[in-house]
Amino acid sequence: MTAFPLPPVRGKILENASLAPYTWFRVGGPADALFLPADEEDLQAFLTALDPAVPVTVLGVGSNVIVRDGGIRGVVIRLMGKYWGQIEALDGITMQARAGALDLSVAKAAAQNGVRGLEFLSGIPGSIGGATRTNAGCYGRELRDTLVALHGFRRDGSKAAYRGPGKPGAQPEAHFSYRHTDLPDDLIVTRLILEGNDTDAPEKILADIEQLQARRAETQPIKEKTSGSTFANPDPPGTPDQRSAWKLIDAAGCRGLKVGGAQVSPKHCNFLINTGDATAADLEALGELVRRRVLETQGVELRWEVRRIGQLASETA
Ligand SMILES: Cc1cc2nc3c(=O)[nH]c(=O)nc-3n(C[C@H](O)[C@H](O)[C@H](O)COP(=O)(O)OP(=O)(O)OC[C@H]3O[C@@H](n4cnc5c(N)ncnc54)[C@H](O)[C@@H]3O)c2cc1C
């Protein structure tokens, strides 16, 4: 039983729910309560009724987070299931997706509707809600390049809407930078309108998506328990002579380095992997060791790209 009252819902609430199964790293302690809302109305009613003192954290598919071993206090919300995965083609080159839709599903749905320009999403193994928070991108395109508008709720249940960068409209404009957005921290994104940049034959776009995925599988440990790029590149894309995090980590001699069950991937050294029995503390300690070695030997202070959330085990003991 949680220390705070939980409003009635139509979706599901799991108390003291382990979060490890919901993250790519498969590590992390429990949430006091895990809420899986049935739909937007259920989410809004819950947020409005929940004691404002109770912290709320939203998780996508956990492909960019380390949930610490002590878990997350308050309520964790996941927008998963059939309703939250809905995607539809609007007119022309515009698509609408609910926040729980996988990036790959959005890329494929766009392709099937003959919309070009969203193929890059097939390389990102997260949800489209998570992609908004992280301004996810690859192959020269980022979420911000495609965003027409987004909708969601603030922590108090109020509705919020933003227009994409440079798009017309009365709503405030959402601002993004490299793997970052300045949208309010308490915003839960529920729905997005995205646009491609051209039309083409669906089979051609789908073939390009397959190629992108094959390229990924060759260069990244995508079958491992990982969280993608651990550190942001020190220079954003497009910078002349861009310094990349993996090269700095390699030059610092960290490829294959281990702490407990955590290892710097021998295949792509900006990826950390859980070799089987890693704790969140192992992963975080390894990341900090890599940062120290890169600073000492390469003179560059790496910035965590993976979000570390929740409490240390020692904070809950
Ligand atoms: C093998 C691998 C390869 C990867 N390659 C890339 C890549 O090429 N490019 C790239 O950019 N990333 C990459 N990533 C990282 C990751 O997939 C992206 O950051 C992705 O956008 C995270 O989405 P998610 O649903 O997993 O979010 P989560 O990891 O669950 O959460 C990430 C953040 O988003 C927030 N969030 C999630 N959902 C919502 C929502 N509905 N509303 C508001 N905030 C929300 C969370 O609170 C958290 O702060 C890779 C990861 C892996 C494992």
mmCIF file with all atom_site columns, C-alpha atoms and ligand atoms in Angstrom, residues 22 24 57-65 77 79-80 99-100 102-103 120 123-139 179 185 187-190 216 220-224 226-229 271 305 307 309, ligand 1:
data_model
loop_
_atom_site.group_PDB
_atom_site.id
_atom_site.type_symbol
_atom_site.label_atom_id
_atom_site.label_alt_id
_atom_site.label_comp_id
_atom_site.label_asym_id
_atom_site.label_entity_id
_atom_site.label_seq_id
_atom_site.pdbx_PDB_ins_code
_atom_site.Cartn_x
_atom_site.Cartn_y
_atom_site.Cartn_z
_atom_site.occupancy
_atom_site.B_iso_or_equiv
_atom_site.pdbx_formal_charge
_atom_site.auth_seq_id
_atom_site.auth_comp_id
_atom_site.auth_asym_id
_atom_site.auth_atom_id
_atom_site.pdbx_PDB_model_num
ATOM   1   C CA  . TYR A 1 22  ? 10.558 -1.802 -18.415 1.00 0.00 ? 22  TYR A CA  1
ATOM   2   C CA  . TRP A 1 24  ? 16.508 -1.710 -21.862 1.00 0.00 ? 24  TRP A CA  1
ATOM   3   C CA  . THR A 1 57  ? 7.743  10.476 -13.573 1.00 0.00 ? 57  THR A CA  1
ATOM   4   C CA  . VAL A 1 58  ? 6.906  9.386  -17.115 1.00 0.00 ? 58  VAL A CA  1
ATOM   5   C CA  . LEU A 1 59  ? 8.718  6.513  -18.793 1.00 0.00 ? 59  LEU A CA  1
ATOM   6   C CA  . GLY A 1 60  ? 8.617  5.531  -22.445 1.00 0.00 ? 60  GLY A CA  1
ATOM   7   C CA  . VAL A 1 61  ? 10.165 2.175  -23.315 1.00 0.00 ? 61  VAL A CA  1
ATOM   8   C CA  . GLY A 1 62  ? 13.186 2.881  -21.123 1.00 0.00 ? 62  GLY A CA  1
ATOM   9   C CA  . SER A 1 63  ? 15.788 2.941  -23.908 1.00 0.00 ? 63  SER A CA  1
ATOM   10  C CA  . ASN A 1 64  ? 17.477 6.100  -22.617 1.00 0.00 ? 64  ASN A CA  1
ATOM   11  C CA  . VAL A 1 65  ? 17.398 5.684  -18.847 1.00 0.00 ? 65  VAL A CA  1
ATOM   12  C CA  . ILE A 1 77  ? 3.409  6.599  -15.692 1.00 0.00 ? 77  ILE A CA  1
ATOM   13  C CA  . LEU A 1 79  ? 1.710  5.261  -21.923 1.00 0.00 ? 79  LEU A CA  1
ATOM   14  C CA  . MET A 1 80  ? 1.689  1.761  -23.359 1.00 0.00 ? 80  MET A CA  1
ATOM   15  C CA  . ALA A 1 99  ? 3.062  9.095  -27.420 1.00 0.00 ? 99  ALA A CA  1
ATOM   16  C CA  . GLY A 1 100 ? 3.412  5.364  -26.790 1.00 0.00 ? 100 GLY A CA  1
ATOM   17  C CA  . LEU A 1 102 ? 7.287  3.077  -31.191 1.00 0.00 ? 102 LEU A CA  1
ATOM   18  C CA  . ASP A 1 103 ? 9.510  5.232  -33.396 1.00 0.00 ? 103 ASP A CA  1
ATOM   19  C CA  . PHE A 1 120 ? 15.387 8.011  -39.520 1.00 0.00 ? 120 PHE A CA  1
ATOM   20  C CA  . GLY A 1 123 ? 16.935 3.677  -36.075 1.00 0.00 ? 123 GLY A CA  1
ATOM   21  C CA  . ILE A 1 124 ? 15.740 4.766  -32.644 1.00 0.00 ? 124 ILE A CA  1
ATOM   22  C CA  . PRO A 1 125 ? 14.346 2.024  -30.413 1.00 0.00 ? 125 PRO A CA  1
ATOM   23  C CA  . GLY A 1 126 ? 12.210 4.299  -28.221 1.00 0.00 ? 126 GLY A CA  1
ATOM   24  C CA  . SER A 1 127 ? 8.663  5.631  -28.131 1.00 0.00 ? 127 SER A CA  1
ATOM   25  C CA  . ILE A 1 128 ? 7.736  8.819  -29.952 1.00 0.00 ? 128 ILE A CA  1
ATOM   26  C CA  . GLY A 1 129 ? 6.938  10.482 -26.577 1.00 0.00 ? 129 GLY A CA  1
ATOM   27  C CA  . GLY A 1 130 ? 10.471 9.675  -25.400 1.00 0.00 ? 130 GLY A CA  1
ATOM   28  C CA  . ALA A 1 131 ? 11.867 10.909 -28.726 1.00 0.00 ? 131 ALA A CA  1
ATOM   29  C CA  . THR A 1 132 ? 10.259 14.287 -28.064 1.00 0.00 ? 132 THR A CA  1
ATOM   30  C CA  . ARG A 1 133 ? 11.880 14.655 -24.655 1.00 0.00 ? 133 ARG A CA  1
ATOM   31  C CA  . THR A 1 134 ? 15.299 13.601 -25.987 1.00 0.00 ? 134 THR A CA  1
ATOM   32  C CA  . ASN A 1 135 ? 14.991 15.269 -29.422 1.00 0.00 ? 135 ASN A CA  1
ATOM   33  C CA  . ALA A 1 136 ? 16.046 11.882 -30.729 1.00 0.00 ? 136 ALA A CA  1
ATOM   34  C CA  . GLY A 1 137 ? 17.822 11.742 -34.038 1.00 0.00 ? 137 GLY A CA  1
ATOM   35  C CA  . CYS A 1 138 ? 20.148 9.878  -36.332 1.00 0.00 ? 138 CYS A CA  1
ATOM   36  C CA  . TYR A 1 139 ? 21.334 9.958  -39.938 1.00 0.00 ? 139 TYR A CA  1
ATOM   37  C CA  . ARG A 1 179 ? 19.325 15.685 -27.567 1.00 0.00 ? 179 ARG A CA  1
ATOM   38  C CA  . ASP A 1 185 ? 9.947  19.177 -17.077 1.00 0.00 ? 185 ASP A CA  1
ATOM   39  C CA  . LEU A 1 187 ? 4.979  17.939 -19.375 1.00 0.00 ? 187 LEU A CA  1
ATOM   40  C CA  . ILE A 1 188 ? 3.653  14.503 -20.296 1.00 0.00 ? 188 ILE A CA  1
ATOM   41  C CA  . VAL A 1 189 ? 3.467  14.353 -24.075 1.00 0.00 ? 189 VAL A CA  1
ATOM   42  C CA  . THR A 1 190 ? 0.411  12.402 -25.225 1.00 0.00 ? 190 THR A CA  1
ATOM   43  C CA  . ARG A 1 216 ? 22.546 -0.292 -37.329 1.00 0.00 ? 216 ARG A CA  1
ATOM   44  C CA  . GLN A 1 220 ? 25.742 -1.193 -32.717 1.00 0.00 ? 220 GLN A CA  1
ATOM   45  C CA  . PRO A 1 221 ? 25.146 -3.844 -30.012 1.00 0.00 ? 221 PRO A CA  1
ATOM   46  C CA  . ILE A 1 222 ? 21.366 -3.556 -30.470 1.00 0.00 ? 222 ILE A CA  1
ATOM   47  C CA  . LYS A 1 223 ? 20.637 -7.030 -29.086 1.00 0.00 ? 223 LYS A CA  1
ATOM   48  C CA  . GLU A 1 224 ? 22.361 -6.246 -25.763 1.00 0.00 ? 224 GLU A CA  1
ATOM   49  C CA  . THR A 1 226 ? 22.027 -1.259 -23.323 1.00 0.00 ? 226 THR A CA  1
ATOM   50  C CA  . SER A 1 227 ? 20.725 2.261  -23.528 1.00 0.00 ? 227 SER A CA  1
ATOM   51  C CA  . GLY A 1 228 ? 22.316 3.542  -26.700 1.00 0.00 ? 228 GLY A CA  1
ATOM   52  C CA  . SER A 1 229 ? 24.804 6.388  -26.606 1.00 0.00 ? 229 SER A CA  1
ATOM   53  C CA  . PHE A 1 271 ? 27.418 2.089  -25.372 1.00 0.00 ? 271 PHE A CA  1
ATOM   54  C CA  . GLU A 1 305 ? 23.104 11.547 -22.488 1.00 0.00 ? 305 GLU A CA  1
ATOM   55  C CA  . ARG A 1 307 ? 19.096 9.942  -18.018 1.00 0.00 ? 307 ARG A CA  1
ATOM   56  C CA  . ILE A 1 309 ? 16.595 8.694  -12.514 1.00 0.00 ? 309 ILE A CA  1
HETATM 57  C C1  . LIG B 2 .   ? 20.391 0.328  -29.142 1.00 0.00 ? 1   LIG B C1  1
HETATM 58  C C2  . LIG B 2 .   ? 20.006 1.784  -28.962 1.00 0.00 ? 1   LIG B C2  1
HETATM 59  C C3  . LIG B 2 .   ? 20.256 2.695  -29.974 1.00 0.00 ? 1   LIG B C3  1
HETATM 60  C C4  . LIG B 2 .   ? 19.890 4.048  -29.805 1.00 0.00 ? 1   LIG B C4  1
HETATM 61  N N1  . LIG B 2 .   ? 20.138 4.922  -30.825 1.00 0.00 ? 1   LIG B N1  1
HETATM 62  C C5  . LIG B 2 .   ? 19.750 6.204  -30.697 1.00 0.00 ? 1   LIG B C5  1
HETATM 63  C C6  . LIG B 2 .   ? 19.957 7.142  -31.773 1.00 0.00 ? 1   LIG B C6  1
HETATM 64  O O1  . LIG B 2 .   ? 20.485 6.830  -32.822 1.00 0.00 ? 1   LIG B O1  1
HETATM 65  N N2  . LIG B 2 .   ? 19.540 8.431  -31.593 1.00 0.00 ? 1   LIG B N2  1
HETATM 66  C C7  . LIG B 2 .   ? 18.946 8.833  -30.443 1.00 0.00 ? 1   LIG B C7  1
HETATM 67  O O2  . LIG B 2 .   ? 18.573 10.024 -30.351 1.00 0.00 ? 1   LIG B O2  1
HETATM 68  N N3  . LIG B 2 .   ? 18.744 7.984  -29.414 1.00 0.00 ? 1   LIG B N3  1
HETATM 69  C C8  . LIG B 2 .   ? 19.125 6.693  -29.518 1.00 0.00 ? 1   LIG B C8  1
HETATM 70  N N4  . LIG B 2 .   ? 18.920 5.821  -28.479 1.00 0.00 ? 1   LIG B N4  1
HETATM 71  C C9  . LIG B 2 .   ? 18.353 6.322  -27.210 1.00 0.00 ? 1   LIG B C9  1
HETATM 72  C C10 . LIG B 2 .   ? 16.828 6.244  -27.085 1.00 0.00 ? 1   LIG B C10 1
HETATM 73  O O3  . LIG B 2 .   ? 16.288 5.224  -27.903 1.00 0.00 ? 1   LIG B O3  1
HETATM 74  C C11 . LIG B 2 .   ? 16.156 7.568  -27.387 1.00 0.00 ? 1   LIG B C11 1
HETATM 75  O O4  . LIG B 2 .   ? 16.604 8.590  -26.525 1.00 0.00 ? 1   LIG B O4  1
HETATM 76  C C12 . LIG B 2 .   ? 14.624 7.474  -27.262 1.00 0.00 ? 1   LIG B C12 1
HETATM 77  O O5  . LIG B 2 .   ? 14.062 8.662  -27.773 1.00 0.00 ? 1   LIG B O5  1
HETATM 78  C C13 . LIG B 2 .   ? 14.124 7.279  -25.834 1.00 0.00 ? 1   LIG B C13 1
HETATM 79  O O6  . LIG B 2 .   ? 12.742 6.953  -25.903 1.00 0.00 ? 1   LIG B O6  1
HETATM 80  P P1  . LIG B 2 .   ? 12.073 6.051  -24.776 1.00 0.00 ? 1   LIG B P1  1
HETATM 81  O O7  . LIG B 2 .   ? 10.659 5.869  -25.108 1.00 0.00 ? 1   LIG B O7  1
HETATM 82  O O8  . LIG B 2 .   ? 12.868 4.806  -24.574 1.00 0.00 ? 1   LIG B O8  1
HETATM 83  O O9  . LIG B 2 .   ? 12.231 7.010  -23.522 1.00 0.00 ? 1   LIG B O9  1
HETATM 84  P P2  . LIG B 2 .   ? 12.706 6.621  -22.046 1.00 0.00 ? 1   LIG B P2  1
HETATM 85  O O10 . LIG B 2 .   ? 14.104 6.098  -22.088 1.00 0.00 ? 1   LIG B O10 1
HETATM 86  O O11 . LIG B 2 .   ? 11.699 5.794  -21.370 1.00 0.00 ? 1   LIG B O11 1
HETATM 87  O O12 . LIG B 2 .   ? 12.727 8.074  -21.388 1.00 0.00 ? 1   LIG B O12 1
HETATM 88  C C14 . LIG B 2 .   ? 13.663 9.032  -21.821 1.00 0.00 ? 1   LIG B C14 1
HETATM 89  C C15 . LIG B 2 .   ? 13.209 10.399 -21.327 1.00 0.00 ? 1   LIG B C15 1
HETATM 90  O O13 . LIG B 2 .   ? 12.017 10.763 -22.002 1.00 0.00 ? 1   LIG B O13 1
HETATM 91  C C16 . LIG B 2 .   ? 10.997 11.080 -21.059 1.00 0.00 ? 1   LIG B C16 1
HETATM 92  N N5  . LIG B 2 .   ? 9.714  10.665 -21.635 1.00 0.00 ? 1   LIG B N5  1
HETATM 93  C C17 . LIG B 2 .   ? 9.364  9.451  -22.092 1.00 0.00 ? 1   LIG B C17 1
HETATM 94  N N6  . LIG B 2 .   ? 8.102  9.462  -22.558 1.00 0.00 ? 1   LIG B N6  1
HETATM 95  C C18 . LIG B 2 .   ? 7.652  10.731 -22.403 1.00 0.00 ? 1   LIG B C18 1
HETATM 96  C C19 . LIG B 2 .   ? 6.412  11.384 -22.668 1.00 0.00 ? 1   LIG B C19 1
HETATM 97  N N7  . LIG B 2 .   ? 5.359  10.738 -23.186 1.00 0.00 ? 1   LIG B N7  1
HETATM 98  N N8  . LIG B 2 .   ? 6.302  12.701 -22.355 1.00 0.00 ? 1   LIG B N8  1
HETATM 99  C C20 . LIG B 2 .   ? 7.337  13.382 -21.815 1.00 0.00 ? 1   LIG B C20 1
HETATM 100 N N9  . LIG B 2 .   ? 8.518  12.824 -21.538 1.00 0.00 ? 1   LIG B N9  1
HETATM 101 C C21 . LIG B 2 .   ? 8.680  11.502 -21.824 1.00 0.00 ? 1   LIG B C21 1
HETATM 102 C C22 . LIG B 2 .   ? 11.371 10.312 -19.794 1.00 0.00 ? 1   LIG B C22 1
HETATM 103 O O14 . LIG B 2 .   ? 10.826 10.927 -18.638 1.00 0.00 ? 1   LIG B O14 1
HETATM 104 C C23 . LIG B 2 .   ? 12.885 10.428 -19.836 1.00 0.00 ? 1   LIG B C23 1
HETATM 105 O O15 . LIG B 2 .   ? 13.314 11.665 -19.322 1.00 0.00 ? 1   LIG B O15 1
HETATM 106 C C24 . LIG B 2 .   ? 19.269 4.465  -28.603 1.00 0.00 ? 1   LIG B C24 1
HETATM 107 C C25 . LIG B 2 .   ? 18.998 3.532  -27.594 1.00 0.00 ? 1   LIG B C25 1
HETATM 108 C C26 . LIG B 2 .   ? 19.371 2.193  -27.755 1.00 0.00 ? 1   LIG B C26 1
HETATM 109 C C27 . LIG B 2 .   ? 19.058 1.212  -26.661 1.00 0.00 ? 1   LIG B C27 1
#
